[in-house]
């Protein structure tokens, strides 16, 4: 696994450093200045991400394969006294170390780089508040997961992976319902759309798509960024679409309509449910591999010691990185389906194309990245691939 990860990382760094020329068609929609700026911003973001991952991975390999991880485990067992407390102490120390490693990269990419390119509207204090809230949430959820995982591994050594898979799958479903209600309001304010044009637009598109929409919410994204976006949440009867206030402020009505139609496309195709099922399947495969690996390579007498968590952390980091192309391929496929539905609902392919061009220009998206970068890291098709798809389904009269 380490070998495959190193190969992927090496290719990612190579194509980040030497991205090559963009597709020739890009010049039909973008100027040389647009392309150069987008490439510069994308290269900086990718390089920070790659270096961050390299440092984190190097530490985990050293910590896990060397004596440091076991030494810390023995110390935690001695200091904590109780098994559960020793697990929590070990997890917490490793969590803090990884946070410290990642912090400079998060601060640079999430704040200073965004300020440098004119995207961030946050103060440094505001960024820190977001970071602290996010870290606290991650700590609580991760600690709970670690305790449950160790309980399952020790209680059902032969079938723990099935138990863990069932619990995680259930959590994914619960999270889909609760995250928009309990977590998202910690970071942003949401207000029901009041503009009658937006409400009428959503109703018209929802009727055409055959989808009941419960809520159209406006998120105060402008307090953090100038970038525009939208997303959809909810399964079953509870469905809501969230629009960034920057989208409504900076984009014309026909492009906002194309965005809403795109989100309707996700609903119509059942992408949330499909995403949950596919994530659940991916987690099951990952846990099956981990279970096999633990039976072959990791042997303990009695309960698993705290330093098992170091092995598991390294495994999850490697497995997630290797699985990136699979998850991202499926995500791009869903985005393409939503784009097709958007064209069908709006009956206005030119506005869909215009939206992609404006989004790329305003967000400095790399409109034509190296094919490997798109294949490995992109959750959405690149701008030019999205435009090419729409052009293929435009009526001849267009």
Short mmCIF file of C-alpha atoms in Angstrom, two decimals:
data_model
loop_
_atom_site.label_atom_id
_atom_site.label_comp_id
_atom_site.label_asym_id
_atom_site.label_seq_id
_atom_site.Cartn_x
_atom_site.Cartn_y
_atom_site.Cartn_z
CA UNK A 1 0.00 0.00 0.00
CA UNK A 2 2.83 2.37 0.79
CA UNK A 3 4.36 1.69 -2.63
CA UNK A 4 1.13 2.47 -4.50
CA UNK A 5 0.64 5.63 -2.44
CA UNK A 6 4.18 6.82 -3.19
CA UNK A 7 3.63 6.26 -6.92
CA UNK A 8 0.36 8.23 -6.88
CA UNK A 9 1.96 10.99 -4.82
CA UNK A 10 4.95 11.16 -7.15
CA UNK A 11 2.71 11.47 -10.21
CA UNK A 12 0.61 14.10 -8.46
CA UNK A 13 3.72 16.16 -7.66
CA UNK A 14 5.07 15.72 -11.20
CA UNK A 15 1.90 16.95 -12.90
CA UNK A 16 1.54 19.74 -10.36
CA UNK A 17 5.05 20.93 -11.19
CA UNK A 18 4.78 20.27 -14.95
CA UNK A 19 1.08 20.58 -15.85
CA UNK A 20 1.65 20.97 -19.59
CA UNK A 21 -0.49 23.03 -21.93
CA UNK A 22 -4.26 23.27 -21.43
CA UNK A 23 -6.60 21.85 -24.04
CA UNK A 24 -6.76 24.04 -27.14
CA UNK A 25 -10.52 24.50 -26.82
CA UNK A 26 -9.98 26.35 -23.54
CA UNK A 27 -8.90 29.41 -25.51
CA UNK A 28 -12.38 29.65 -27.04
CA UNK A 29 -13.75 30.63 -23.64
CA UNK A 30 -10.80 31.91 -21.64
CA UNK A 31 -7.99 34.38 -22.18
CA UNK A 32 -4.33 33.56 -21.63
CA UNK A 33 -4.52 35.65 -18.45
CA UNK A 34 -7.47 33.59 -17.14
CA UNK A 35 -5.60 30.35 -17.76
CA UNK A 36 -2.29 31.53 -16.27
CA UNK A 37 -3.97 32.83 -13.10
CA UNK A 38 -6.04 29.67 -12.65
CA UNK A 39 -2.99 27.45 -13.16
CA UNK A 40 -0.93 29.47 -10.66
CA UNK A 41 -3.63 29.29 -7.99
CA UNK A 42 -4.27 25.59 -8.60
CA UNK A 43 -0.56 24.73 -8.54
CA UNK A 44 -0.08 26.51 -5.22
CA UNK A 45 -3.08 24.72 -3.68
CA UNK A 46 -1.99 21.33 -5.01
CA UNK A 47 1.60 21.74 -3.88
CA UNK A 48 0.56 22.64 -0.33
CA UNK A 49 -1.79 19.64 -0.25
CA UNK A 50 0.89 17.26 -1.55
CA UNK A 51 3.57 18.48 0.86
CA UNK A 52 1.12 18.31 3.75
CA UNK A 53 0.22 14.72 2.89
CA UNK A 54 3.89 13.80 2.45
CA UNK A 55 4.84 15.14 5.88
CA UNK A 56 1.88 13.48 7.58
CA UNK A 57 2.51 10.15 5.87
CA UNK A 58 6.24 10.23 6.65
CA UNK A 59 5.52 10.84 10.32
CA UNK A 60 2.95 8.03 10.51
CA UNK A 61 5.32 5.55 8.87
CA UNK A 62 8.14 6.52 11.25
CA UNK A 63 5.84 6.51 14.28
CA UNK A 64 4.18 3.19 13.45
CA UNK A 65 7.10 1.20 12.08
CA UNK A 66 9.62 2.43 14.65
CA UNK A 67 9.61 2.22 18.43
CA UNK A 68 7.96 5.56 19.21
CA UNK A 69 4.41 4.27 18.78
CA UNK A 70 4.94 1.29 21.07
CA UNK A 71 6.81 3.35 23.65
CA UNK A 72 3.93 5.82 23.82
CA UNK A 73 1.47 2.93 24.10
CA UNK A 74 3.32 1.45 27.09
CA UNK A 75 3.48 4.88 28.73
CA UNK A 76 -0.25 5.46 28.24
CA UNK A 77 -1.11 2.08 29.77
CA UNK A 78 1.12 2.82 32.75
CA UNK A 79 -0.20 6.35 33.34
CA UNK A 80 -3.89 5.75 32.63
CA UNK A 81 -4.28 2.55 34.58
CA UNK A 82 -7.57 1.57 32.95
CA UNK A 83 -7.71 0.11 29.45
CA UNK A 84 -10.30 2.50 28.01
CA UNK A 85 -8.50 5.54 29.40
CA UNK A 86 -5.20 4.35 27.93
CA UNK A 87 -6.85 4.06 24.50
CA UNK A 88 -8.29 7.56 24.79
CA UNK A 89 -4.98 9.03 26.00
CA UNK A 90 -3.06 7.40 23.14
CA UNK A 91 -5.61 8.55 20.60
CA UNK A 92 -5.59 12.09 21.98
CA UNK A 93 -1.79 12.44 21.90
CA UNK A 94 -1.58 11.15 18.32
CA UNK A 95 -4.51 13.38 17.33
CA UNK A 96 -2.75 16.45 18.76
CA UNK A 97 0.52 15.57 17.01
CA UNK A 98 -1.22 15.21 13.64
CA UNK A 99 -3.12 18.47 14.21
CA UNK A 100 0.17 20.26 14.91
CA UNK A 101 1.70 18.78 11.75
CA UNK A 102 -1.26 19.82 9.60
CA UNK A 103 -1.90 23.22 11.17
CA UNK A 104 0.68 25.29 9.20
CA UNK A 105 -0.61 23.85 5.93
CA UNK A 106 -4.26 24.42 6.90
CA UNK A 107 -3.51 27.99 7.93
CA UNK A 108 -1.65 28.75 4.73
CA UNK A 109 -4.07 27.10 2.30
CA UNK A 110 -7.24 28.06 4.15
CA UNK A 111 -6.36 31.62 5.06
CA UNK A 112 -3.19 33.18 3.64
CA UNK A 113 -3.49 31.67 0.15
CA UNK A 114 -7.14 32.70 -0.05
CA UNK A 115 -6.23 36.24 1.05
CA UNK A 116 -3.39 36.37 -1.48
CA UNK A 117 -5.76 35.58 -4.35
CA UNK A 118 -8.57 37.82 -3.12
CA UNK A 119 -11.04 35.10 -2.10
CA UNK A 120 -11.10 35.29 1.68
CA UNK A 121 -13.25 37.86 3.45
CA UNK A 122 -12.42 36.45 6.88
CA UNK A 123 -10.33 37.98 9.60
CA UNK A 124 -7.60 35.81 11.08
CA UNK A 125 -9.58 35.58 14.32
CA UNK A 126 -12.63 34.36 12.42
CA UNK A 127 -10.52 31.68 10.72
CA UNK A 128 -9.20 30.52 14.08
CA UNK A 129 -12.72 30.31 15.50
CA UNK A 130 -13.79 28.10 12.59
CA UNK A 131 -10.68 25.97 13.03
CA UNK A 132 -11.25 25.49 16.76
CA UNK A 133 -14.91 24.54 16.29
CA UNK A 134 -14.02 22.11 13.50
CA UNK A 135 -11.20 20.56 15.56
CA UNK A 136 -13.42 20.17 18.62
CA UNK A 137 -16.11 18.46 16.56
CA UNK A 138 -13.53 16.16 14.97
CA UNK A 139 -12.05 15.30 18.38
CA UNK A 140 -15.39 14.32 19.91
CA UNK A 141 -16.59 12.26 16.94
CA UNK A 142 -13.21 10.58 16.38
CA UNK A 143 -12.74 9.71 20.06
CA UNK A 144 -16.20 8.14 20.15
CA UNK A 145 -15.43 6.15 17.02
CA UNK A 146 -12.09 4.92 18.39
CA UNK A 147 -13.64 3.65 21.63
CA UNK A 148 -16.40 1.85 19.75
CA UNK A 149 -13.89 0.38 17.29
CA UNK A 150 -11.63 -1.00 20.04
CA UNK A 151 -14.68 -2.38 21.83
CA UNK A 152 -15.77 -4.20 18.67
CA UNK A 153 -12.26 -5.50 17.88
CA UNK A 154 -11.85 -6.96 21.38
CA UNK A 155 -15.44 -8.13 21.85
CA UNK A 156 -15.91 -9.78 18.44
CA UNK A 157 -12.40 -10.52 17.11
CA UNK A 158 -13.73 -12.67 14.27
CA UNK A 159 -16.55 -10.43 13.07
CA UNK A 160 -15.69 -6.95 14.36
CA UNK A 161 -15.40 -5.60 10.83
CA UNK A 162 -19.06 -6.45 10.13
CA UNK A 163 -20.17 -4.78 13.37
CA UNK A 164 -18.06 -1.70 12.62
CA UNK A 165 -19.42 -1.55 9.07
CA UNK A 166 -23.03 -1.71 10.30
CA UNK A 167 -22.40 1.05 12.84
CA UNK A 168 -20.62 3.34 10.35
CA UNK A 169 -23.33 2.79 7.73
CA UNK A 170 -25.99 3.70 10.27
CA UNK A 171 -24.00 6.78 11.25
CA UNK A 172 -23.80 7.90 7.62
CA UNK A 173 -27.59 7.85 7.38
CA UNK A 174 -28.09 9.62 10.73
CA UNK A 175 -25.47 12.20 9.78
CA UNK A 176 -27.33 13.00 6.56
CA UNK A 177 -30.36 14.01 8.63
CA UNK A 178 -28.64 15.68 11.59
CA UNK A 179 -25.62 17.43 10.02
CA UNK A 180 -27.62 20.23 8.33
CA UNK A 181 -29.62 20.79 11.53
CA UNK A 182 -26.98 20.53 14.26
CA UNK A 183 -23.56 21.14 12.70
CA UNK A 184 -23.88 23.49 9.73
CA UNK A 185 -25.50 26.25 11.85
CA UNK A 186 -22.34 26.27 13.99
CA UNK A 187 -20.43 27.71 11.04
CA UNK A 188 -22.98 29.62 8.96
CA UNK A 189 -26.33 31.36 9.16
CA UNK A 190 -29.17 30.14 6.98
CA UNK A 191 -32.27 32.08 6.00
CA UNK A 192 -35.24 31.00 3.94
CA UNK A 193 -35.23 32.52 0.47
CA UNK A 194 -37.51 35.55 0.32
CA UNK A 195 -36.95 36.74 -3.23
CA UNK A 196 -40.17 35.85 -5.11
CA UNK A 197 -38.18 35.33 -8.33
CA UNK A 198 -35.96 32.71 -6.68
CA UNK A 199 -38.94 30.99 -5.05
CA UNK A 200 -40.85 30.93 -8.35
CA UNK A 201 -37.76 29.67 -10.18
CA UNK A 202 -37.30 26.80 -7.72
CA UNK A 203 -40.99 25.87 -7.87
CA UNK A 204 -40.99 25.85 -11.67
CA UNK A 205 -37.90 23.64 -11.89
CA UNK A 206 -39.09 21.36 -9.08
CA UNK A 207 -42.42 20.84 -10.84
CA UNK A 208 -40.64 19.98 -14.09
CA UNK A 209 -38.36 17.56 -12.25
CA UNK A 210 -41.20 16.05 -10.23
CA UNK A 211 -39.48 16.80 -6.92
CA UNK A 212 -41.08 18.25 -3.77
CA UNK A 213 -38.70 20.85 -2.31
CA UNK A 214 -39.23 21.65 1.38
CA UNK A 215 -36.81 24.54 1.77
CA UNK A 216 -34.70 26.93 -0.24
CA UNK A 217 -32.07 28.42 2.06
CA UNK A 218 -29.56 31.22 1.57
CA UNK A 219 -26.21 30.76 3.33
CA UNK A 220 -24.08 33.72 4.40
CA UNK A 221 -20.99 32.49 2.54
CA UNK A 222 -19.86 36.06 1.90
CA UNK A 223 -18.63 36.38 5.48
CA UNK A 224 -15.84 33.97 4.55
CA UNK A 225 -15.32 33.97 0.80
CA UNK A 226 -16.12 35.58 -2.52
CA UNK A 227 -16.53 32.15 -4.15
CA UNK A 228 -19.99 30.99 -5.17
CA UNK A 229 -21.55 27.57 -4.81
CA UNK A 230 -24.72 25.66 -4.00
CA UNK A 231 -25.56 22.22 -2.65
CA UNK A 232 -28.47 19.99 -1.74
CA UNK A 233 -29.18 17.99 1.40
CA UNK A 234 -31.80 15.63 2.73
CA UNK A 235 -33.27 12.26 1.89
CA UNK A 236 -36.82 10.96 1.93
CA UNK A 237 -39.43 13.68 2.26
CA UNK A 238 -37.08 16.30 3.70
CA UNK A 239 -35.25 18.04 0.87
CA UNK A 240 -33.54 21.42 0.90
CA UNK A 241 -31.38 23.36 -1.47
CA UNK A 242 -28.76 25.77 -0.13
CA UNK A 243 -27.56 28.71 -2.24
CA UNK A 244 -24.53 30.82 -1.36
CA UNK A 245 -25.45 34.49 -1.03
CA UNK A 246 -22.46 35.21 -3.27
CA UNK A 247 -24.16 33.24 -6.04
CA UNK A 248 -27.28 35.40 -5.88
CA UNK A 249 -25.26 38.60 -5.60
CA UNK A 250 -22.68 38.06 -8.35
CA UNK A 251 -24.36 35.86 -10.99
CA UNK A 252 -27.18 36.67 -13.44
CA UNK A 253 -30.58 35.05 -13.11
CA UNK A 254 -30.14 32.56 -15.96
CA UNK A 255 -26.96 31.20 -14.38
CA UNK A 256 -28.58 30.93 -10.94
CA UNK A 257 -31.37 28.99 -12.66
CA UNK A 258 -28.78 26.63 -14.15
CA UNK A 259 -27.27 26.05 -10.69
CA UNK A 260 -30.66 25.25 -9.16
CA UNK A 261 -31.47 22.91 -12.06
CA UNK A 262 -28.15 21.14 -11.50
CA UNK A 263 -29.05 20.53 -7.85
CA UNK A 264 -32.46 19.28 -8.96
CA UNK A 265 -30.59 16.84 -11.16
CA UNK A 266 -28.87 15.37 -8.13
CA UNK A 267 -32.23 14.89 -6.42
CA UNK A 268 -33.90 13.45 -9.47
CA UNK A 269 -31.15 10.87 -9.91
CA UNK A 270 -31.15 9.95 -6.20
CA UNK A 271 -27.50 10.79 -5.77
CA UNK A 272 -27.61 11.17 -1.98
CA UNK A 273 -28.99 7.67 -1.49
CA UNK A 274 -26.65 6.23 -4.12
CA UNK A 275 -23.74 8.03 -2.49
CA UNK A 276 -24.63 6.56 0.90
CA UNK A 277 -24.86 3.04 -0.54
CA UNK A 278 -21.58 3.37 -2.42
CA UNK A 279 -19.82 4.84 0.63
CA UNK A 280 -21.13 1.96 2.74
CA UNK A 281 -19.83 -0.56 0.20
CA UNK A 282 -16.44 1.15 0.08
CA UNK A 283 -16.17 1.10 3.87
CA UNK A 284 -17.07 -2.59 3.95
CA UNK A 285 -14.33 -3.42 1.44
CA UNK A 286 -11.82 -1.33 3.40
CA UNK A 287 -12.72 -3.05 6.68
CA UNK A 288 -12.52 -6.50 5.07
CA UNK A 289 -9.00 -5.70 3.87
CA UNK A 290 -8.07 -4.36 7.30
CA UNK A 291 -9.52 -7.42 9.03
CA UNK A 292 -7.46 -9.71 6.79
CA UNK A 293 -4.33 -7.64 7.36
CA UNK A 294 -4.79 -7.75 11.15
CA UNK A 295 -5.22 -11.54 11.14
CA UNK A 296 -2.03 -12.01 9.12
CA UNK A 297 0.32 -9.32 10.39
CA UNK A 298 -0.82 -8.15 13.84
CA UNK A 299 -0.87 -10.62 16.72
CA UNK A 300 -1.50 -9.78 20.36
CA UNK A 301 -2.28 -11.83 23.42
CA UNK A 302 -5.44 -10.56 25.07
CA UNK A 303 -6.82 -7.10 24.36
CA UNK A 304 -5.31 -5.02 21.59
CA UNK A 305 -2.94 -2.39 23.02
CA UNK A 306 -3.35 1.34 22.35
CA UNK A 307 -0.71 1.43 19.61
CA UNK A 308 -3.06 -0.54 17.37
CA UNK A 309 -4.56 2.88 16.70
CA UNK A 310 -1.33 4.04 15.06
CA UNK A 311 -1.49 1.07 12.66
CA UNK A 312 -5.15 1.76 11.94
CA UNK A 313 -4.51 5.46 11.33
CA UNK A 314 -1.74 4.65 8.85
CA UNK A 315 -3.95 2.09 7.13
CA UNK A 316 -6.89 4.50 6.80
CA UNK A 317 -4.63 7.26 5.42
CA UNK A 318 -3.13 4.92 2.82
CA UNK A 319 -6.42 3.24 1.88
CA UNK A 320 -8.24 6.56 1.49
CA UNK A 321 -5.50 7.95 -0.73
CA UNK A 322 -5.41 4.86 -2.94
CA UNK A 323 -9.22 4.82 -3.19
CA UNK A 324 -9.33 8.48 -4.29
CA UNK A 325 -9.64 7.70 -8.02
CA UNK A 326 -12.55 5.31 -7.43
CA UNK A 327 -14.57 7.67 -5.25
CA UNK A 328 -13.80 10.66 -7.45
CA UNK A 329 -14.70 8.83 -10.67
CA UNK A 330 -18.13 8.04 -9.27
CA UNK A 331 -18.54 11.62 -8.02
CA UNK A 332 -17.68 12.99 -11.48
CA UNK A 333 -20.17 10.61 -13.06
CA UNK A 334 -22.93 11.93 -10.80
CA UNK A 335 -21.98 15.52 -11.56
CA UNK A 336 -22.19 14.80 -15.28
CA UNK A 337 -25.66 13.32 -14.80
CA UNK A 338 -26.73 16.43 -12.90
CA UNK A 339 -25.36 18.65 -15.67
CA UNK A 340 -27.41 16.74 -18.24
CA UNK A 341 -30.55 17.16 -16.14
CA UNK A 342 -29.75 20.85 -15.78
CA UNK A 343 -29.74 21.28 -19.56
CA UNK A 344 -32.98 19.33 -19.83
CA UNK A 345 -34.79 21.34 -17.14
CA UNK A 346 -33.60 24.78 -18.21
CA UNK A 347 -33.76 24.05 -21.94
CA UNK A 348 -30.96 26.58 -22.10
CA UNK A 349 -27.56 24.94 -22.72
CA UNK A 350 -25.94 28.29 -23.43
CA UNK A 351 -26.65 29.46 -19.88
CA UNK A 352 -25.21 26.23 -18.49
CA UNK A 353 -22.03 26.82 -20.48
CA UNK A 354 -21.94 30.48 -19.46
CA UNK A 355 -22.27 29.43 -15.82
CA UNK A 356 -19.28 27.09 -16.07
CA UNK A 357 -17.18 29.83 -17.67
CA UNK A 358 -18.12 32.40 -15.03
CA UNK A 359 -17.55 29.98 -12.15
CA UNK A 360 -14.12 29.09 -13.49
CA UNK A 361 -13.14 32.73 -13.93
CA UNK A 362 -14.40 33.91 -10.56
CA UNK A 363 -13.19 30.88 -8.57
CA UNK A 364 -9.91 30.54 -10.54
CA UNK A 365 -10.68 26.91 -11.34
CA UNK A 366 -8.11 25.11 -13.47
CA UNK A 367 -10.36 24.75 -16.49
CA UNK A 368 -8.17 22.15 -18.20
CA UNK A 369 -5.98 20.34 -15.63
CA UNK A 370 -3.59 17.48 -16.43
CA UNK A 371 -5.60 14.31 -17.04
CA UNK A 372 -3.94 12.50 -14.14
CA UNK A 373 -4.80 15.30 -11.71
CA UNK A 374 -8.44 15.27 -12.81
CA UNK A 375 -8.62 11.46 -12.68
CA UNK A 376 -7.01 11.24 -9.27
CA UNK A 377 -8.24 14.30 -7.37
CA UNK A 378 -11.26 15.96 -9.01
CA UNK A 379 -14.72 15.32 -7.55
CA UNK A 380 -16.23 17.33 -10.44
CA UNK A 381 -15.34 17.14 -14.12
CA UNK A 382 -13.03 19.95 -15.19
CA UNK A 383 -14.65 23.05 -16.66
CA UNK A 384 -13.74 22.18 -20.24
CA UNK A 385 -15.02 18.62 -19.92
CA UNK A 386 -18.32 19.95 -18.58
CA UNK A 387 -18.58 22.45 -21.42
CA UNK A 388 -17.75 19.77 -24.00
CA UNK A 389 -20.48 17.54 -22.60
CA UNK A 390 -23.09 20.32 -22.84
CA UNK A 391 -21.98 21.19 -26.37
CA UNK A 392 -22.58 17.59 -27.46
CA UNK A 393 -26.20 17.64 -26.31
CA UNK A 394 -27.07 21.13 -27.59
CA UNK A 395 -29.79 21.09 -30.26
CA UNK A 396 -28.47 21.76 -33.79
CA UNK A 397 -30.29 25.12 -33.84
CA UNK A 398 -28.20 26.24 -30.88
#
